């Protein structure tokens, strides 16, 4: 039987759809179809044969109406799981599709099929800044590339007690009843001055001003120099097919720990750090969770900082400019101990820290980042 190239592309796309619970791959939690931040997961039961057949028929019908060149671009994005750079897939935004009693817009259907089977509403999504449709309201043509989207990481309130990181640990070592020193907690009081000298040297040499610098750590040892960031978006990765940014795999590490080497290999596509008008966003591009601690993710009146778990495919506003301004108070130990470099965000790959983990401090985590913001 004669089969067209278009039909072949459609079949390959269907085979590359996102798994649901019961497909094996989905059970490993590597594709970001879970919940976010506080460890709460949302699972999707595997659909019955009838709805699966209906979804397959509908998806095939829609995909066959798309131009071959666009199908090839979509396939590239889906098969590389976002690792390869792919352009926008601009399609009409008004087309609706119906599965059972539920109606979806064309973009929503493609996002559900190829990224998040449990996706319920477009309000759960955040468009990445690399997308042509970013910042546009109700355009006639909208980007339907599933890997130009991320899932919003919504903070839960109140958070469970185990995720809290005591502010007392951030007291100066000579404070009465102080907790562990900053070198034990992985705080910035011992790393920020080094980073500042590196970054000041860059400015004095004539390079344009940076908005942040990034330090990569393996346990208590910083690996490589600080990476100064001038562009609005930065990929931080270990192994990315078309990577352009901070490649951790190229750094010379002397750490022989099997755990460090295992976690390092799991960083994969890593994260994307993006400066946007409302703050700095972190998008988890890897296949494993990341863990983030930032003062602007917390209640300003809280004496504790939270460690947030961010699943693959999710984005979180890790640093909020407005909140940061309000947090600069004389009694905030987190900031008075950083008199020149301002604020930091700490990000651990794969392994978390805090009271519900064996690692109490981030300096015990195998592979982690410190993002130091230039607030001047």
Short mmCIF file of C-alpha atoms in Angstrom, two decimals:
data_model
loop_
_atom_site.label_atom_id
_atom_site.label_comp_id
_atom_site.label_asym_id
_atom_site.label_seq_id
_atom_site.Cartn_x
_atom_site.Cartn_y
_atom_site.Cartn_z
CA UNK A 1 0.00 0.00 0.00
CA UNK A 2 1.39 3.41 -0.96
CA UNK A 3 2.04 5.67 2.03
CA UNK A 4 2.85 9.35 1.81
CA UNK A 5 5.65 11.10 3.64
CA UNK A 6 3.04 13.08 5.56
CA UNK A 7 1.45 9.87 6.90
CA UNK A 8 4.88 8.61 8.00
CA UNK A 9 5.58 11.81 9.89
CA UNK A 10 2.18 11.63 11.59
CA UNK A 11 2.80 8.04 12.72
CA UNK A 12 6.23 8.95 14.11
CA UNK A 13 4.72 11.87 15.99
CA UNK A 14 2.02 9.69 17.53
CA UNK A 15 4.65 7.20 18.69
CA UNK A 16 6.51 10.10 20.33
CA UNK A 17 3.51 11.31 22.34
CA UNK A 18 3.90 11.93 26.06
CA UNK A 19 3.35 8.80 28.18
CA UNK A 20 0.60 8.58 30.76
CA UNK A 21 0.51 6.55 33.95
CA UNK A 22 0.73 2.87 33.13
CA UNK A 23 3.01 3.37 30.12
CA UNK A 24 6.12 2.53 32.16
CA UNK A 25 8.12 5.56 31.16
CA UNK A 26 5.66 7.88 32.80
CA UNK A 27 5.95 6.02 36.08
CA UNK A 28 9.56 7.06 36.39
CA UNK A 29 8.41 10.70 36.53
CA UNK A 30 10.91 11.94 34.00
CA UNK A 31 8.67 13.93 31.69
CA UNK A 32 7.17 16.53 33.98
CA UNK A 33 3.60 15.32 34.09
CA UNK A 34 3.61 15.56 37.86
CA UNK A 35 2.72 18.36 40.21
CA UNK A 36 5.14 20.97 41.46
CA UNK A 37 6.97 22.73 44.22
CA UNK A 38 5.82 21.07 47.37
CA UNK A 39 6.27 17.52 46.15
CA UNK A 40 2.60 17.13 45.31
CA UNK A 41 2.15 15.04 42.18
CA UNK A 42 -0.75 14.85 39.79
CA UNK A 43 -1.10 11.53 38.06
CA UNK A 44 -3.20 10.73 35.03
CA UNK A 45 -4.79 7.36 34.81
CA UNK A 46 -4.18 5.61 31.53
CA UNK A 47 -7.10 6.26 29.25
CA UNK A 48 -9.39 3.46 28.23
CA UNK A 49 -9.20 1.93 24.78
CA UNK A 50 -12.16 3.96 23.51
CA UNK A 51 -10.88 7.41 24.49
CA UNK A 52 -7.35 6.46 23.40
CA UNK A 53 -8.64 5.51 19.96
CA UNK A 54 -10.68 8.73 19.78
CA UNK A 55 -7.65 10.82 20.76
CA UNK A 56 -5.48 9.01 18.21
CA UNK A 57 -8.00 9.54 15.41
CA UNK A 58 -8.42 13.22 16.28
CA UNK A 59 -4.66 13.83 16.53
CA UNK A 60 -4.00 12.06 13.22
CA UNK A 61 -6.77 14.07 11.56
CA UNK A 62 -5.36 17.40 12.76
CA UNK A 63 -1.72 16.57 12.05
CA UNK A 64 -2.52 15.51 8.49
CA UNK A 65 -3.81 19.04 7.82
CA UNK A 66 -0.45 20.55 8.78
CA UNK A 67 2.17 21.20 6.10
CA UNK A 68 4.96 18.63 5.79
CA UNK A 69 7.65 21.17 6.66
CA UNK A 70 5.80 22.08 9.85
CA UNK A 71 5.37 18.39 10.71
CA UNK A 72 9.12 17.91 10.33
CA UNK A 73 9.79 20.84 12.68
CA UNK A 74 7.30 19.50 15.21
CA UNK A 75 8.86 16.04 15.02
CA UNK A 76 12.33 17.49 15.57
CA UNK A 77 11.16 19.28 18.72
CA UNK A 78 9.25 16.28 20.07
CA UNK A 79 11.89 13.60 19.39
CA UNK A 80 14.70 15.73 20.86
CA UNK A 81 12.49 16.53 23.88
CA UNK A 82 13.35 20.19 23.42
CA UNK A 83 17.10 19.60 23.21
CA UNK A 84 17.40 20.69 19.59
CA UNK A 85 16.60 24.28 18.67
CA UNK A 86 13.30 24.35 16.83
CA UNK A 87 11.44 27.33 15.37
CA UNK A 88 7.89 28.31 16.18
CA UNK A 89 5.05 26.19 14.79
CA UNK A 90 2.56 28.93 13.87
CA UNK A 91 -0.98 27.60 13.46
CA UNK A 92 -4.48 29.13 13.71
CA UNK A 93 -5.44 29.69 17.34
CA UNK A 94 -9.21 29.51 16.74
CA UNK A 95 -9.38 25.84 15.75
CA UNK A 96 -11.03 23.69 18.42
CA UNK A 97 -10.82 19.93 18.91
CA UNK A 98 -13.16 17.76 20.96
CA UNK A 99 -12.23 14.60 22.87
CA UNK A 100 -15.28 13.06 24.47
CA UNK A 101 -17.17 15.87 26.20
CA UNK A 102 -14.09 18.09 26.48
CA UNK A 103 -13.15 20.74 23.91
CA UNK A 104 -9.59 21.96 23.46
CA UNK A 105 -7.95 24.61 21.34
CA UNK A 106 -5.46 23.31 18.80
CA UNK A 107 -2.43 24.46 20.87
CA UNK A 108 -3.85 22.86 24.03
CA UNK A 109 -4.42 19.56 22.26
CA UNK A 110 -0.83 19.43 21.02
CA UNK A 111 0.50 20.37 24.47
CA UNK A 112 -1.54 17.57 26.06
CA UNK A 113 -0.54 14.97 23.49
CA UNK A 114 3.18 15.75 23.40
CA UNK A 115 4.00 17.19 26.84
CA UNK A 116 1.45 17.01 29.65
CA UNK A 117 -1.46 14.53 29.43
CA UNK A 118 -2.87 15.92 32.70
CA UNK A 119 -3.01 19.52 31.44
CA UNK A 120 -6.43 21.05 32.13
CA UNK A 121 -6.26 24.76 31.29
CA UNK A 122 -4.03 27.23 29.49
CA UNK A 123 -3.61 29.19 32.74
CA UNK A 124 -1.31 26.38 33.90
CA UNK A 125 1.18 27.24 31.14
CA UNK A 126 3.93 29.80 30.64
CA UNK A 127 5.32 30.58 27.21
CA UNK A 128 9.11 30.63 27.02
CA UNK A 129 10.79 33.87 26.01
CA UNK A 130 12.39 32.23 22.94
CA UNK A 131 8.94 31.91 21.34
CA UNK A 132 7.62 34.36 18.71
CA UNK A 133 4.25 34.38 20.46
CA UNK A 134 5.81 35.45 23.78
CA UNK A 135 4.05 38.55 25.12
CA UNK A 136 1.45 38.66 22.33
CA UNK A 137 -2.25 38.68 23.15
CA UNK A 138 -4.71 36.69 21.01
CA UNK A 139 -2.73 36.61 17.75
CA UNK A 140 -4.37 35.04 14.70
CA UNK A 141 -1.50 32.58 14.47
CA UNK A 142 -0.10 31.17 17.72
CA UNK A 143 2.96 29.01 18.28
CA UNK A 144 1.97 25.41 18.94
CA UNK A 145 5.49 24.07 19.48
CA UNK A 146 5.10 22.05 22.72
CA UNK A 147 8.70 22.75 23.71
CA UNK A 148 8.22 26.51 23.52
CA UNK A 149 5.99 26.15 26.58
CA UNK A 150 6.55 25.33 30.23
CA UNK A 151 4.25 24.37 33.05
CA UNK A 152 3.78 26.97 35.78
CA UNK A 153 5.01 25.97 39.20
CA UNK A 154 2.31 27.19 41.57
CA UNK A 155 3.32 27.72 45.19
CA UNK A 156 1.11 26.08 47.78
CA UNK A 157 0.10 27.77 51.00
CA UNK A 158 0.68 26.90 53.73
CA UNK A 159 3.70 24.76 52.88
CA UNK A 160 4.48 21.59 54.82
CA UNK A 161 6.85 22.11 57.76
CA UNK A 162 9.51 19.73 56.45
CA UNK A 163 10.34 21.99 53.49
CA UNK A 164 11.29 24.95 55.65
CA UNK A 165 14.88 26.09 55.96
CA UNK A 166 15.46 27.91 59.27
CA UNK A 167 16.57 31.53 58.98
CA UNK A 168 18.55 30.98 62.19
CA UNK A 169 21.13 29.10 60.13
CA UNK A 170 21.85 32.38 58.35
CA UNK A 171 22.95 34.24 61.48
CA UNK A 172 26.56 35.45 61.59
CA UNK A 173 28.84 32.90 63.31
CA UNK A 174 29.42 35.25 66.26
CA UNK A 175 25.71 35.83 66.88
CA UNK A 176 24.30 34.46 70.16
CA UNK A 177 22.69 31.04 69.70
CA UNK A 178 23.76 31.00 66.07
CA UNK A 179 23.40 27.89 63.94
CA UNK A 180 26.03 26.39 61.63
CA UNK A 181 28.40 28.72 59.85
CA UNK A 182 27.72 29.88 56.29
CA UNK A 183 30.39 27.51 54.97
CA UNK A 184 28.28 24.64 56.30
CA UNK A 185 25.00 25.95 54.92
CA UNK A 186 26.35 26.73 51.48
CA UNK A 187 25.47 30.40 52.01
CA UNK A 188 27.05 33.16 50.01
CA UNK A 189 29.08 34.79 52.76
CA UNK A 190 32.13 32.77 51.81
CA UNK A 191 31.60 32.59 48.06
CA UNK A 192 30.19 35.98 47.12
CA UNK A 193 33.36 38.02 47.69
CA UNK A 194 35.27 35.70 45.36
CA UNK A 195 32.55 36.00 42.74
CA UNK A 196 32.47 39.76 43.11
CA UNK A 197 36.18 40.08 42.42
CA UNK A 198 35.83 37.90 39.32
CA UNK A 199 32.89 39.92 38.01
CA UNK A 200 34.47 43.30 38.76
CA UNK A 201 37.50 42.25 36.78
CA UNK A 202 35.23 41.59 33.80
CA UNK A 203 33.72 45.06 34.00
CA UNK A 204 37.11 46.75 34.39
CA UNK A 205 38.35 44.95 31.28
CA UNK A 206 35.69 46.70 29.23
CA UNK A 207 32.97 44.03 29.02
CA UNK A 208 29.38 45.22 29.35
CA UNK A 209 27.70 44.94 32.73
CA UNK A 210 26.28 41.61 33.81
CA UNK A 211 22.93 41.14 35.55
CA UNK A 212 24.04 38.05 37.43
CA UNK A 213 26.92 35.62 37.85
CA UNK A 214 26.59 31.86 38.29
CA UNK A 215 28.79 29.63 40.43
CA UNK A 216 28.78 25.84 40.07
CA UNK A 217 29.50 23.77 43.17
CA UNK A 218 30.10 20.10 43.89
CA UNK A 219 29.40 19.66 47.58
CA UNK A 220 31.62 22.28 49.33
CA UNK A 221 33.94 22.90 46.39
CA UNK A 222 33.36 25.47 43.70
CA UNK A 223 34.26 24.15 40.25
CA UNK A 224 35.53 26.61 37.66
CA UNK A 225 35.24 30.38 37.65
CA UNK A 226 32.06 32.37 37.97
CA UNK A 227 30.06 32.64 34.76
CA UNK A 228 29.07 36.25 34.05
CA UNK A 229 25.68 36.65 32.37
CA UNK A 230 24.91 39.56 30.03
CA UNK A 231 22.28 38.04 27.74
CA UNK A 232 18.67 37.91 28.94
CA UNK A 233 18.56 34.10 28.77
CA UNK A 234 21.15 31.48 29.72
CA UNK A 235 21.16 27.69 29.31
CA UNK A 236 23.04 25.86 32.07
CA UNK A 237 23.52 22.23 31.11
CA UNK A 238 25.76 19.18 31.17
CA UNK A 239 24.83 17.68 27.81
CA UNK A 240 22.65 19.56 25.34
CA UNK A 241 22.57 18.60 21.61
CA UNK A 242 22.68 22.23 20.51
CA UNK A 243 23.88 23.83 23.70
CA UNK A 244 24.96 27.45 23.86
CA UNK A 245 25.65 28.78 27.33
CA UNK A 246 27.23 27.51 30.54
CA UNK A 247 28.30 23.90 29.88
CA UNK A 248 29.05 22.18 33.18
CA UNK A 249 30.40 19.16 31.33
CA UNK A 250 33.39 21.20 30.15
CA UNK A 251 34.49 22.15 33.65
CA UNK A 252 37.45 20.30 35.12
CA UNK A 253 36.28 18.59 38.30
CA UNK A 254 38.52 16.64 40.61
CA UNK A 255 35.67 15.20 42.63
CA UNK A 256 35.79 11.38 42.43
CA UNK A 257 32.63 10.75 44.45
CA UNK A 258 30.38 8.23 42.70
CA UNK A 259 27.30 10.17 43.82
CA UNK A 260 28.63 13.43 42.37
CA UNK A 261 29.47 11.74 39.09
CA UNK A 262 26.04 10.07 38.93
CA UNK A 263 24.17 13.33 39.60
CA UNK A 264 26.41 15.25 37.21
CA UNK A 265 25.46 12.83 34.43
CA UNK A 266 21.75 13.33 35.24
CA UNK A 267 21.90 17.12 34.78
CA UNK A 268 21.41 16.55 31.04
CA UNK A 269 19.65 19.51 29.43
CA UNK A 270 19.80 21.34 32.77
CA UNK A 271 17.94 24.58 33.30
CA UNK A 272 17.20 27.81 31.49
CA UNK A 273 17.67 31.03 33.43
CA UNK A 274 15.74 33.97 31.97
CA UNK A 275 15.52 37.62 33.01
CA UNK A 276 12.03 38.94 32.30
CA UNK A 277 10.25 42.20 33.20
CA UNK A 278 8.75 40.79 36.41
CA UNK A 279 11.79 38.87 37.63
CA UNK A 280 14.08 35.93 36.92
CA UNK A 281 12.52 32.64 35.86
CA UNK A 282 14.03 29.16 36.02
CA UNK A 283 12.81 26.50 33.58
CA UNK A 284 13.70 22.89 34.36
CA UNK A 285 14.72 21.33 31.01
CA UNK A 286 16.21 18.19 32.55
CA UNK A 287 14.57 14.82 33.18
CA UNK A 288 14.87 15.09 36.98
CA UNK A 289 13.61 17.51 39.63
CA UNK A 290 15.58 20.52 40.75
CA UNK A 291 15.37 22.20 44.16
CA UNK A 292 15.39 25.98 44.65
CA UNK A 293 15.77 28.28 47.64
CA UNK A 294 15.07 31.99 47.20
CA UNK A 295 13.93 34.60 49.69
CA UNK A 296 11.47 36.12 47.22
CA UNK A 297 9.54 32.84 47.04
CA UNK A 298 8.61 33.20 50.72
CA UNK A 299 6.31 35.27 52.86
CA UNK A 300 8.20 38.50 53.68
CA UNK A 301 7.29 38.09 57.37
CA UNK A 302 8.49 34.49 57.56
CA UNK A 303 11.52 33.59 59.64
CA UNK A 304 12.17 30.62 57.39
CA UNK A 305 13.10 30.01 53.78
CA UNK A 306 11.53 27.24 51.73
CA UNK A 307 13.23 24.70 49.51
CA UNK A 308 10.98 24.27 46.47
CA UNK A 309 10.90 21.15 44.33
CA UNK A 310 10.45 21.88 40.63
CA UNK A 311 9.61 18.98 38.34
CA UNK A 312 10.82 18.55 34.73
CA UNK A 313 9.05 20.82 32.25
CA UNK A 314 8.03 23.34 34.93
CA UNK A 315 8.99 27.00 35.38
CA UNK A 316 9.20 29.02 38.58
CA UNK A 317 9.79 32.71 39.19
CA UNK A 318 12.89 32.23 41.31
CA UNK A 319 13.59 35.91 41.88
CA UNK A 320 10.98 38.70 42.05
CA UNK A 321 12.30 42.26 41.63
CA UNK A 322 9.47 43.94 43.54
CA UNK A 323 9.66 41.55 46.48
CA UNK A 324 13.45 41.84 46.55
CA UNK A 325 13.21 45.59 47.11
CA UNK A 326 10.86 45.10 50.04
CA UNK A 327 13.13 42.49 51.62
CA UNK A 328 16.12 44.80 52.04
CA UNK A 329 15.61 45.41 55.74
CA UNK A 330 18.37 45.91 58.32
CA UNK A 331 17.37 42.85 60.34
CA UNK A 332 17.40 40.37 57.45
CA UNK A 333 20.39 38.14 58.07
CA UNK A 334 20.04 36.68 54.56
CA UNK A 335 20.89 40.06 53.03
CA UNK A 336 23.04 41.84 55.63
CA UNK A 337 25.56 39.06 55.14
CA UNK A 338 25.75 39.95 51.42
CA UNK A 339 26.64 43.67 51.62
CA UNK A 340 27.97 44.07 48.08
CA UNK A 341 26.47 41.37 45.90
CA UNK A 342 22.82 41.68 46.90
CA UNK A 343 20.69 38.57 46.46
CA UNK A 344 21.31 34.94 45.60
CA UNK A 345 19.27 31.93 44.52
CA UNK A 346 20.50 28.41 45.23
CA UNK A 347 19.58 25.52 42.91
CA UNK A 348 20.40 21.84 43.47
CA UNK A 349 20.18 19.25 40.71
CA UNK A 350 18.37 15.95 41.46
CA UNK A 351 18.99 15.97 45.24
CA UNK A 352 17.12 18.10 47.73
CA UNK A 353 18.13 19.41 51.13
CA UNK A 354 16.36 20.43 54.29
CA UNK A 355 14.61 18.73 57.17
CA UNK A 356 12.93 15.99 55.12
CA UNK A 357 16.21 14.92 53.51
CA UNK A 358 19.42 13.40 54.82
CA UNK A 359 21.22 16.55 53.60
CA UNK A 360 20.48 19.46 55.90
CA UNK A 361 22.51 22.01 53.94
CA UNK A 362 22.96 22.65 50.25
CA UNK A 363 26.72 22.29 50.62
CA UNK A 364 26.04 18.56 51.13
CA UNK A 365 24.29 18.31 47.75
CA UNK A 366 26.34 16.68 44.97
CA UNK A 367 25.82 19.32 42.25
CA UNK A 368 24.36 22.77 42.78
CA UNK A 369 24.35 26.34 41.52
CA UNK A 370 24.55 29.71 43.18
CA UNK A 371 23.06 32.58 41.16
CA UNK A 372 24.36 35.92 42.44
CA UNK A 373 22.41 38.95 41.23
CA UNK A 374 23.94 42.29 40.42
CA UNK A 375 21.58 44.75 42.12
CA UNK A 376 23.65 47.87 41.48
#
